[in-house]
Amino acid sequence: LGEARILTEVVSPDGIPGTAQGFASFDAIVLADVPATAMTGAQMTAIREAVSSGGRGLVVAGGEHTFGQGEYAGTPLEDALPVTVQLPENDQASTLAIVIVIDRSGSMSGIDTRDRRASRMDLAKEGATLAIETLREGDQIGVVAFDYNARWVSEIRPLRGPADFRTVADRIATIQPDGGTDIYAALDVAYRGLQATQARVKHVILLTDGEGTPAPFPNLLNAYRRANITLSTVGVSSEAGKTLLQDLARRGSGRYYFTDTPSAVPQIMTQEARLAGRAHKQERDFKPRLAAASSAVRGLVPNDFPQLHGYMRTTPRPGAEIILTSDQEETVLAQWQYGLGRALVWTADLEGPWSRDWVGGDAFRSLWVQAIRWSMPAPGNPNIAVRVLPSPEGDGTRARVLVDAWAPGGGFGDLLASSADIAGPDGASRRVNLSQVAPGRYQGDFDARSPGVYFVRVTQTDTSGEVVASEIAGFDRAYPVEHAPAWGNRTLLERLASESGAPAIPTPADAWRRDTIHRTAPRDIWPELLMTAVSLFVVDVALRRLRPTWADVRGVVATAKRIARMPVTATAHAWEWFVAWPGQGNAR
């Protein structure tokens, strides 16, 4: 990719952004053998939204930890892929051998908190019995129980009729809890039993509620891998060793289940038995076949394709384009438009044992450069202009995509296959083909009756299928006026109150409070100022004529206090005040 001038940033699953905005600086997302269990729900939702609404590209390369064996089923990530990991219900492996390994340690006698009539052991035995009922005649089944030691409850045997089913079920019913937990010994017994069978699919289901004793599990799981035996694990309580069971399932190319509700064990066991009956992983030598043209495989010669040695089985979705298939017409390379973005899957691995003949070759290099470039959003193109407007036709519930295209050398861009991928406010996407209506002008209508924002991505290709232009536009369908909120315009009320100098009343009850009413109005104050000036003039004249001393002032104050204490008339008060003032004898 570096030689093709595609800048890359490599992160572990922990480094995947948890929001769609976190992918804003990237054009494409590539997942290489990443199981869904290594990502959070928020991370997978962010990837889906970055593709559907953000127009980013998504490329998923397979491996033993992806698709059906990577627990993609039902996740937001699977929504964005052109394939689903679920295989048809009637799609069974030609031969199947399963060994159910059941923990019979003393802790399995614990009572289920929801169904107090049943112990963990009772529910484990019920789950194993129900799992057997999902098998077909001709399949092989074995049951191992373990505590400190492991023993066959029912050795591996083919199921040829109802009598065989009943025999195995009766033997499962004899298991009783006692002792400790030696997981390694039990898995070793199951391995030796399956190694001797000729079944095409060999699978072990381990059910335990304990941690297990330390043991060389990596060596044993390497032997499982060499014998094409897969392993799934079920933890039945919070005391079950989650880290160990997850690691066993990962190394064993199986699935890990955990439940703190033992009553869920029968359903888990039944589901796992059904999945084991469908071989997701296919390992054989074949040359991929070209099923359809795509810019991802441009320039590659099918006869020169190197061999692949395996892939993960999937089911194509309606609308997906299958580019490469296996010798059995199963998907190897598929692509599709998802919302505003594009997604592509390669069901073989990227650089593992399945594609070892491809790695380092010219075909491998060309395939991945072209595949990733195909998924990326096209850069802004000066030769195309896109507008989305209300359609003048119909009842006002439709919108019209208008595209003006120009040729790179000048003139109009004519005879281009044009389409618009529309992502509506409900998250659903659809494609509308655009018709040429004038030189360089293309248009098409779509239903836009739902209020909200519509994202539109227009793509134009020439007669060879080469993308010559791509552009994104938007359209906002406003809510009808009758759906506008019925409450008042608070902003307008606050502005009116501010302009009039009054405060805004927070609640209707406050309208009757007098302390919230403040009125202001301009008025003339010259009469008050005139009276004040005249009064000060009289006082000034009096002070200049009488010229009182501080002793006179103190005498006047003392006389005033004495008069205030006497019950006399106002006239007497006034007279005594006058005669007490200094210089009264000189008054004229």
XYZ file of C-alpha atoms in Angstrom:
588
model
C 0.000 0.000 0.000
C 2.889 2.319 0.702
C 4.229 1.815 -2.818
C 0.771 2.758 -4.126
C 0.926 5.946 -2.037
C -1.859 4.828 0.273
C -1.013 5.989 3.779
C -1.895 3.427 6.435
C -2.213 3.409 10.204
C -2.110 -0.006 11.868
C -3.899 -0.416 15.213
C -5.010 -3.289 17.405
C -8.756 -3.819 17.938
C -8.487 -1.728 21.116
C -7.452 1.247 18.971
C -10.565 1.220 16.776
C -12.551 4.449 17.329
C -15.784 4.150 19.261
C -17.619 6.829 17.264
C -18.186 7.413 13.558
C -16.496 10.809 13.914
C -13.305 8.986 14.865
C -12.977 7.791 11.253
C -13.286 11.291 9.772
C -9.580 11.446 8.892
C -9.615 8.035 7.139
C -10.940 7.033 3.720
C -11.182 3.290 4.343
C -11.241 0.763 7.179
C -9.536 -2.627 6.749
C -10.172 -5.481 9.207
C -7.789 -8.424 8.849
C -8.857 -11.585 10.717
C -10.499 -9.573 13.516
C -13.205 -11.443 15.481
C -16.278 -9.585 16.672
C -15.398 -10.602 20.225
C -12.285 -8.400 20.021
C -14.432 -5.294 19.421
C -17.080 -3.566 21.479
C -20.608 -2.943 20.279
C -19.836 0.779 20.103
C -16.821 0.138 17.860
C -18.810 -2.021 15.435
C -21.645 0.518 15.370
C -19.106 3.267 14.649
C -17.732 1.280 11.691
C -21.223 0.729 10.310
C -22.174 4.412 10.636
C -18.856 5.586 9.171
C -19.630 3.536 6.053
C -23.373 4.119 5.678
C -23.524 7.810 6.632
C -19.913 8.926 6.345
C -19.182 7.380 2.943
C -16.069 5.560 4.173
C -14.883 2.275 2.673
C -14.843 -1.043 4.540
C -12.683 -4.029 3.579
C -12.918 -7.212 5.663
C -10.371 -9.976 5.110
C -11.174 -13.396 6.498
C -9.318 -15.908 8.574
C -10.157 -18.547 11.148
C -11.397 -15.921 13.629
C -13.826 -14.121 11.342
C -17.311 -14.423 9.892
C -19.121 -17.499 11.267
C -16.306 -18.470 13.613
C -15.717 -14.854 14.621
C -19.257 -14.370 15.992
C -20.181 -11.754 13.376
C -23.795 -12.957 13.329
C -26.267 -10.282 14.392
C -23.639 -7.581 14.953
C -23.637 -4.027 13.532
C -20.510 -5.020 11.596
C -22.344 -7.814 9.787
C -25.035 -5.301 8.758
C -22.494 -3.455 6.602
C -21.156 -6.541 4.800
C -22.322 -7.827 1.396
C -22.542 -11.306 2.928
C -24.188 -12.801 5.983
C -22.415 -15.383 8.098
C -25.551 -17.463 8.623
C -25.655 -20.556 6.457
C -28.938 -22.146 5.339
C -30.666 -24.300 7.961
C -30.455 -27.354 5.697
C -26.745 -26.792 4.988
C -25.064 -29.598 6.929
C -21.565 -30.962 6.718
C -21.366 -34.317 4.976
C -19.966 -36.043 8.094
C -19.916 -34.675 11.629
C -18.423 -35.954 14.876
C -19.053 -34.112 18.151
C -17.709 -34.823 21.620
C -19.483 -33.113 24.516
C -17.172 -32.666 27.515
C -19.106 -32.091 30.765
C -17.659 -30.888 34.075
C -18.880 -33.210 36.863
C -16.991 -31.513 39.714
C -18.712 -30.967 43.063
C -19.525 -27.343 42.280
C -21.834 -28.488 39.471
C -24.325 -29.561 42.147
C -25.080 -25.868 42.797
C -28.755 -24.940 42.406
C -29.861 -22.534 39.673
C -31.119 -19.306 41.250
C -33.981 -19.071 38.720
C -35.064 -22.695 38.646
C -34.430 -23.888 42.199
C -35.534 -27.378 41.296
C -32.555 -27.917 38.961
C -28.815 -27.965 39.612
C -26.126 -26.916 37.166
C -25.490 -30.587 36.510
C -29.154 -31.247 35.735
C -29.210 -28.385 33.246
C -25.884 -29.454 31.701
C -27.258 -32.944 31.130
C -30.461 -31.521 29.683
C -28.427 -29.291 27.340
C -26.292 -32.210 26.176
C -29.389 -34.309 25.496
C -31.046 -31.531 23.493
C -27.819 -30.980 21.541
C -27.815 -34.618 20.495
C -31.377 -34.283 19.208
C -30.212 -31.668 16.680
C -27.888 -34.195 15.005
C -28.765 -36.235 11.947
C -28.651 -39.955 11.518
C -25.120 -40.830 10.465
C -23.503 -38.160 12.636
C -21.205 -39.348 15.417
C -21.469 -38.375 19.088
C -19.378 -38.983 22.185
C -19.676 -37.749 25.780
C -16.831 -37.268 28.279
C -17.349 -36.428 31.972
C -14.487 -35.167 34.134
C -13.497 -34.169 37.637
C -9.905 -34.870 38.659
C -10.023 -37.577 36.004
C -11.781 -37.905 32.662
C -13.757 -40.896 31.404
C -16.023 -41.768 28.507
C -19.688 -41.747 29.461
C -20.508 -42.712 25.885
C -17.691 -43.408 23.452
C -17.886 -41.938 19.956
C -20.517 -43.805 17.978
C -22.644 -43.145 14.881
C -26.322 -42.385 15.339
C -28.199 -44.848 13.139
C -31.682 -44.580 14.589
C -33.861 -43.573 17.541
C -32.428 -46.366 19.667
C -28.930 -44.874 19.438
C -30.238 -41.441 20.448
C -31.984 -42.949 23.505
C -28.915 -44.946 24.500
C -26.651 -41.882 24.568
C -29.292 -39.835 26.421
C -29.661 -42.567 29.060
C -25.899 -42.642 29.632
C -25.769 -38.853 30.006
C -28.444 -39.133 32.710
C -26.086 -41.253 34.859
C -23.519 -38.446 35.335
C -23.286 -37.302 38.976
C -21.250 -34.364 40.403
C -18.185 -35.132 42.510
C -14.496 -34.168 42.735
C -12.358 -31.382 41.257
C -11.711 -29.888 37.811
C -9.054 -31.128 35.358
C -9.976 -29.615 31.994
C -6.751 -30.668 30.279
C -7.313 -34.382 30.910
C -10.843 -34.170 29.515
C -9.778 -32.331 26.348
C -6.978 -34.839 25.825
C -9.419 -37.763 26.020
C -11.736 -36.043 23.513
C -8.795 -35.360 21.178
C -7.666 -38.984 21.154
C -11.189 -40.168 20.431
C -11.796 -37.750 17.531
C -8.374 -38.339 16.030
C -9.406 -41.897 15.253
C -12.579 -40.922 13.370
C -12.860 -40.199 9.642
C -15.491 -37.454 9.984
C -15.057 -34.357 7.846
C -15.985 -32.024 10.715
C -14.703 -32.767 14.217
C -15.862 -30.594 17.077
C -15.598 -30.508 20.876
C -17.990 -28.645 23.194
C -16.567 -28.043 26.689
C -18.952 -27.105 29.521
C -17.543 -26.134 32.928
C -18.147 -23.886 35.926
C -14.564 -23.934 37.208
C -11.095 -22.573 36.540
C -9.193 -25.771 35.951
C -5.654 -26.690 36.947
C -2.596 -25.280 35.096
C -1.609 -27.411 32.112
C 0.185 -27.145 28.720
C -2.972 -26.184 26.816
C -1.119 -24.529 23.856
C 0.546 -27.834 22.960
C -2.766 -29.679 23.094
C -4.541 -27.030 21.001
C -1.778 -27.214 18.383
C -2.544 -30.925 18.132
C -6.239 -30.055 17.750
C -5.373 -27.745 14.879
C -3.245 -30.341 13.100
C -6.099 -32.846 13.380
C -8.677 -30.290 12.124
C -10.567 -30.463 15.425
C -12.357 -27.328 16.598
C -13.252 -26.443 20.186
C -16.005 -24.292 21.671
C -16.313 -23.523 25.388
C -19.234 -22.724 27.696
C -18.691 -21.054 31.091
C -21.621 -21.645 33.436
C -20.862 -19.325 36.387
C -18.886 -16.247 37.366
C -16.292 -18.599 38.856
C -15.594 -20.186 35.469
C -12.176 -19.157 34.168
C -13.198 -16.626 31.541
C -9.666 -15.918 30.324
C -8.830 -19.607 29.955
C -12.092 -20.513 28.226
C -11.822 -17.579 25.817
C -8.258 -18.563 24.960
C -9.231 -22.198 24.429
C -12.055 -21.204 22.070
C -9.810 -18.779 20.184
C -6.989 -21.280 19.763
C -9.509 -23.990 18.951
C -11.166 -21.887 16.195
C -14.490 -22.183 17.996
C -16.871 -20.007 19.977
C -16.911 -18.932 23.609
C -20.143 -18.656 25.589
C -20.675 -17.361 29.101
C -23.792 -17.352 31.217
C -24.371 -16.810 34.923
C -27.839 -18.284 34.446
C -27.503 -22.066 34.233
C -31.047 -22.354 32.866
C -29.671 -20.874 29.615
C -27.281 -23.816 29.152
C -29.678 -26.047 27.141
C -30.279 -23.285 24.604
C -26.544 -22.584 24.286
C -25.715 -26.252 23.797
C -28.437 -26.641 21.162
C -27.251 -23.570 19.273
C -23.637 -24.720 19.350
C -24.514 -28.182 18.071
C -26.417 -26.645 15.149
C -23.490 -24.367 14.298
C -21.058 -27.250 14.462
C -23.185 -29.068 11.913
C -22.525 -26.310 9.417
C -18.930 -26.172 8.313
C -18.038 -22.482 8.156
C -14.362 -23.174 7.527
C -13.435 -24.829 4.232
C -9.879 -26.021 3.684
C -8.918 -27.432 0.291
C -6.875 -26.358 -2.721
C -8.662 -24.503 -5.521
C -8.248 -21.655 -7.989
C -10.712 -18.790 -7.547
C -13.022 -18.183 -10.484
C -13.953 -14.792 -11.911
C -17.732 -14.310 -11.641
C -18.112 -10.606 -12.499
C -16.011 -7.643 -13.570
C -14.874 -5.126 -10.980
C -12.230 -2.447 -10.703
C -10.894 -4.466 -7.753
C -9.662 -7.202 -10.138
C -8.872 -5.051 -13.166
C -5.868 -6.333 -15.074
C -5.840 -9.728 -13.332
C -5.946 -12.822 -15.555
C -8.144 -15.581 -14.046
C -6.021 -18.354 -15.522
C -2.999 -16.904 -13.738
C -4.647 -16.785 -10.297
C -2.574 -18.611 -7.675
C -4.263 -21.312 -5.653
C -6.101 -20.651 -2.408
C -6.112 -23.283 0.324
C -9.186 -22.331 2.315
C -11.861 -19.747 3.061
C -14.786 -18.999 5.364
C -18.224 -19.907 4.031
C -20.801 -17.127 3.866
C -24.137 -16.392 2.187
C -24.379 -13.448 -0.262
C -26.970 -10.771 0.480
C -29.452 -9.607 -2.157
C -27.845 -6.772 -4.101
C -24.271 -7.920 -3.481
C -21.882 -8.296 -6.425
C -19.976 -11.596 -6.331
C -16.603 -11.045 -8.010
C -14.644 -14.229 -7.215
C -15.972 -17.647 -6.217
C -14.545 -20.973 -5.097
C -14.632 -24.143 -7.137
C -17.997 -24.837 -5.471
C -19.457 -21.445 -6.451
C -19.148 -20.042 -2.920
C -18.127 -16.445 -2.272
C -14.448 -15.529 -2.136
C -14.652 -11.826 -3.064
C -17.866 -9.760 -2.869
C -18.688 -6.067 -2.837
C -21.676 -3.759 -2.541
C -22.822 -0.225 -1.909
C -23.863 0.299 1.715
C -25.512 3.656 2.242
C -23.028 6.288 1.123
C -20.042 3.969 1.468
C -18.793 0.736 -0.030
C -17.943 -2.573 1.592
C -15.877 -5.489 0.267
C -15.128 -8.907 1.775
C -12.387 -11.415 1.020
C -13.321 -14.698 2.683
C -9.816 -16.178 2.531
C -7.150 -14.877 4.901
C -4.872 -11.950 4.161
C -1.456 -13.480 4.704
C -2.061 -16.804 6.438
C -1.983 -20.419 5.302
C -4.980 -20.105 2.980
C -3.469 -17.390 0.766
C 0.189 -18.313 1.133
C 0.587 -18.717 -2.640
C -0.777 -15.201 -3.201
C 1.309 -13.283 -0.683
C 4.136 -11.365 -2.316
C 2.912 -11.911 -5.864
C 1.841 -9.285 -8.381
C -1.767 -10.517 -8.350
C -1.940 -10.138 -4.569
C -0.477 -6.635 -4.669
C -2.755 -5.484 -7.487
C -5.852 -7.018 -5.902
C -5.462 -5.268 -2.572
C -4.424 -1.878 -3.917
C -7.374 -1.867 -6.315
C -9.829 -3.278 -3.765
C -8.987 -0.651 -1.176
C -9.042 2.136 -3.752
C -12.452 0.914 -4.950
C -13.843 1.192 -1.422
C -12.548 4.718 -0.841
C -14.756 7.742 -1.486
C -13.788 9.487 -4.707
C -12.003 12.823 -4.222
C -13.805 16.025 -5.126
C -14.248 16.182 -8.888
C -14.461 19.526 -10.706
C -16.208 17.777 -13.597
C -19.426 17.088 -11.697
C -21.919 19.236 -9.789
C -24.750 17.717 -7.768
C -27.862 19.435 -6.428
C -30.815 17.942 -4.581
C -34.035 19.992 -4.718
C -37.752 19.449 -4.088
C -39.223 17.790 -7.165
C -41.612 20.024 -9.135
C -43.693 16.961 -9.933
C -46.004 14.990 -7.692
C -47.545 15.948 -4.362
C -44.470 17.582 -2.853
C -43.171 14.445 -1.143
C -40.396 13.729 -3.659
C -36.938 15.184 -4.192
C -34.960 15.490 -7.420
C -31.252 14.802 -7.932
C -29.772 17.073 -10.605
C -26.306 16.325 -11.950
C -24.281 18.427 -14.362
C -21.279 16.610 -15.830
C -18.414 17.813 -17.983
C -15.789 15.896 -19.916
C -12.194 16.267 -18.640
C -11.090 17.734 -21.956
C -14.017 20.123 -22.203
C -17.586 19.787 -23.373
C -20.415 17.888 -21.766
C -20.085 14.541 -20.011
C -22.551 12.480 -21.995
C -23.607 8.825 -22.058
C -22.420 8.118 -18.521
C -24.114 5.452 -16.408
C -25.272 7.505 -13.430
C -26.832 6.417 -10.156
C -27.566 7.981 -6.788
C -27.276 6.059 -3.510
C -29.548 7.673 -0.942
C -29.360 7.238 2.837
C -32.580 8.437 4.461
C -33.260 9.686 7.993
C -34.449 6.202 8.968
C -31.031 4.725 8.104
C -32.340 2.766 5.112
C -30.469 3.098 1.825
C -31.650 2.775 -1.761
C -30.331 3.320 -5.257
C -31.932 5.503 -7.930
C -30.806 5.370 -11.554
C -30.408 8.796 -13.143
C -31.477 9.476 -16.714
C -29.772 11.881 -19.102
C -32.265 14.628 -19.961
C -29.981 17.141 -21.719
C -26.335 17.486 -22.740
C -24.356 16.791 -19.566
C -27.535 16.876 -17.428
C -28.824 13.856 -15.496
C -31.723 13.651 -13.094
C -33.812 11.287 -11.032
C -36.490 11.554 -8.350
C -36.802 9.723 -5.053
C -39.354 9.517 -2.263
C -38.497 12.039 0.475
C -41.747 12.165 2.401
C -40.107 11.428 5.780
C -38.821 14.578 7.528
C -35.078 14.665 8.170
C -31.744 14.740 6.367
C -31.055 12.683 3.222
C -27.476 11.984 2.109
C -27.003 11.415 -1.616
C -23.927 9.947 -3.291
C -23.833 10.179 -7.089
C -21.557 7.846 -9.042
C -20.892 8.002 -12.787
C -19.142 5.306 -14.804
C -18.105 5.123 -18.430
C -18.822 2.318 -20.882
C -15.962 0.205 -19.492
C -17.325 0.353 -15.948
C -14.634 2.778 -14.780
C -15.811 5.293 -12.174
C -15.205 8.716 -13.696
C -16.915 10.909 -11.103
C -18.440 10.683 -7.650
C -19.889 13.354 -5.411
C -21.901 13.603 -2.178
C -24.749 16.046 -1.550
C -27.533 16.431 0.974
C -31.211 17.289 1.200
C -33.131 18.414 4.281
C -36.850 17.704 4.411
C -38.222 20.066 7.089
C -41.066 19.052 9.360
C -44.497 20.364 8.248
C -45.677 23.601 9.871
C -48.557 21.815 11.569
C -46.000 19.676 13.404
C -44.282 22.729 14.866
C -44.261 22.905 18.691
C -47.457 24.391 20.125
C -45.770 26.333 22.947
C -45.067 30.089 22.722
C -42.053 31.841 21.318
C -40.004 32.343 24.466
C -37.235 34.162 22.640
C -39.681 36.765 21.346
C -41.215 37.266 24.799
C -37.828 37.771 26.418
C -36.876 40.284 23.756
C -40.118 42.266 24.276
C -39.541 42.342 28.023
C -35.959 43.501 27.541
C -36.920 46.253 25.108
C -39.638 47.564 27.449
C -37.360 47.534 30.462
C -39.368 44.926 32.365
C -38.167 41.537 33.526
C -39.455 38.333 31.961
C -41.967 36.566 34.197
C -40.794 32.972 34.710
C -44.192 31.367 35.472
C -47.836 32.359 34.902
C -48.414 32.602 38.674
C -45.742 35.322 38.933
C -47.825 37.604 36.715
C -49.959 38.514 39.782
C -47.062 39.440 42.055
C -46.745 43.181 42.551
C -43.025 43.013 43.260
C -42.411 41.807 39.730
C -43.998 44.937 38.196
C -41.564 47.764 37.608
C -42.727 50.797 35.656
C -40.471 53.613 34.535
C -41.384 56.742 32.594
C -39.604 60.086 32.043
C -41.000 63.203 33.788
C -39.873 66.852 34.380
C -38.046 67.499 37.659
C -37.458 71.245 37.204
C -40.127 72.177 39.837
C -38.260 70.216 42.509
C -34.941 71.675 41.451
C -36.405 75.234 41.529
C -37.847 74.783 45.044
C -34.544 73.383 46.237
C -32.669 76.373 44.799
C -35.065 78.905 46.433
C -34.813 77.125 49.783
C -31.032 77.117 49.661
C -31.077 80.849 48.755
C -33.236 81.684 51.829
C -31.006 79.613 54.101
C -27.923 81.305 52.691
C -29.386 84.803 53.353
C -30.410 83.829 56.902
C -26.995 82.453 57.727
C -25.270 85.531 56.406
C -27.554 87.888 58.463
C -27.639 85.946 61.752
C -24.060 84.657 61.707
C -24.529 81.994 64.448
C -21.592 80.552 66.422
C -21.123 76.905 67.480
C -22.346 77.858 70.928
C -25.527 79.256 69.392
C -26.006 76.048 67.431
C -25.586 73.920 70.551
C -28.074 76.120 72.393
C -30.625 75.804 69.632
C -30.176 71.996 69.613
C -30.645 71.824 73.391
C -33.758 74.021 73.225
C -35.159 71.852 70.415
C -34.673 68.726 72.491
C -36.381 70.357 75.487
C -39.316 71.528 73.389
C -39.660 68.074 71.842
C -40.193 66.661 75.324
C -42.871 69.265 76.252
C -46.605 68.734 75.364
C -47.225 72.143 73.933
C -49.034 73.386 70.870
C -47.420 73.941 67.563
C -47.754 77.712 68.029
C -45.890 77.645 71.330
C -43.240 75.507 69.750
C -42.728 77.956 66.976
C -42.576 80.950 69.302
C -40.100 79.391 71.669
C -37.953 78.372 68.753
C -37.985 81.960 67.555
C -37.154 83.565 70.893
C -34.416 81.012 71.477
C -32.601 81.945 68.285
C -29.690 84.297 68.803
C -30.325 87.882 67.772
C -34.081 87.659 68.075
C -34.188 91.035 69.739
C -32.848 92.639 66.569
C -35.572 91.210 64.382
C -37.634 93.663 62.493
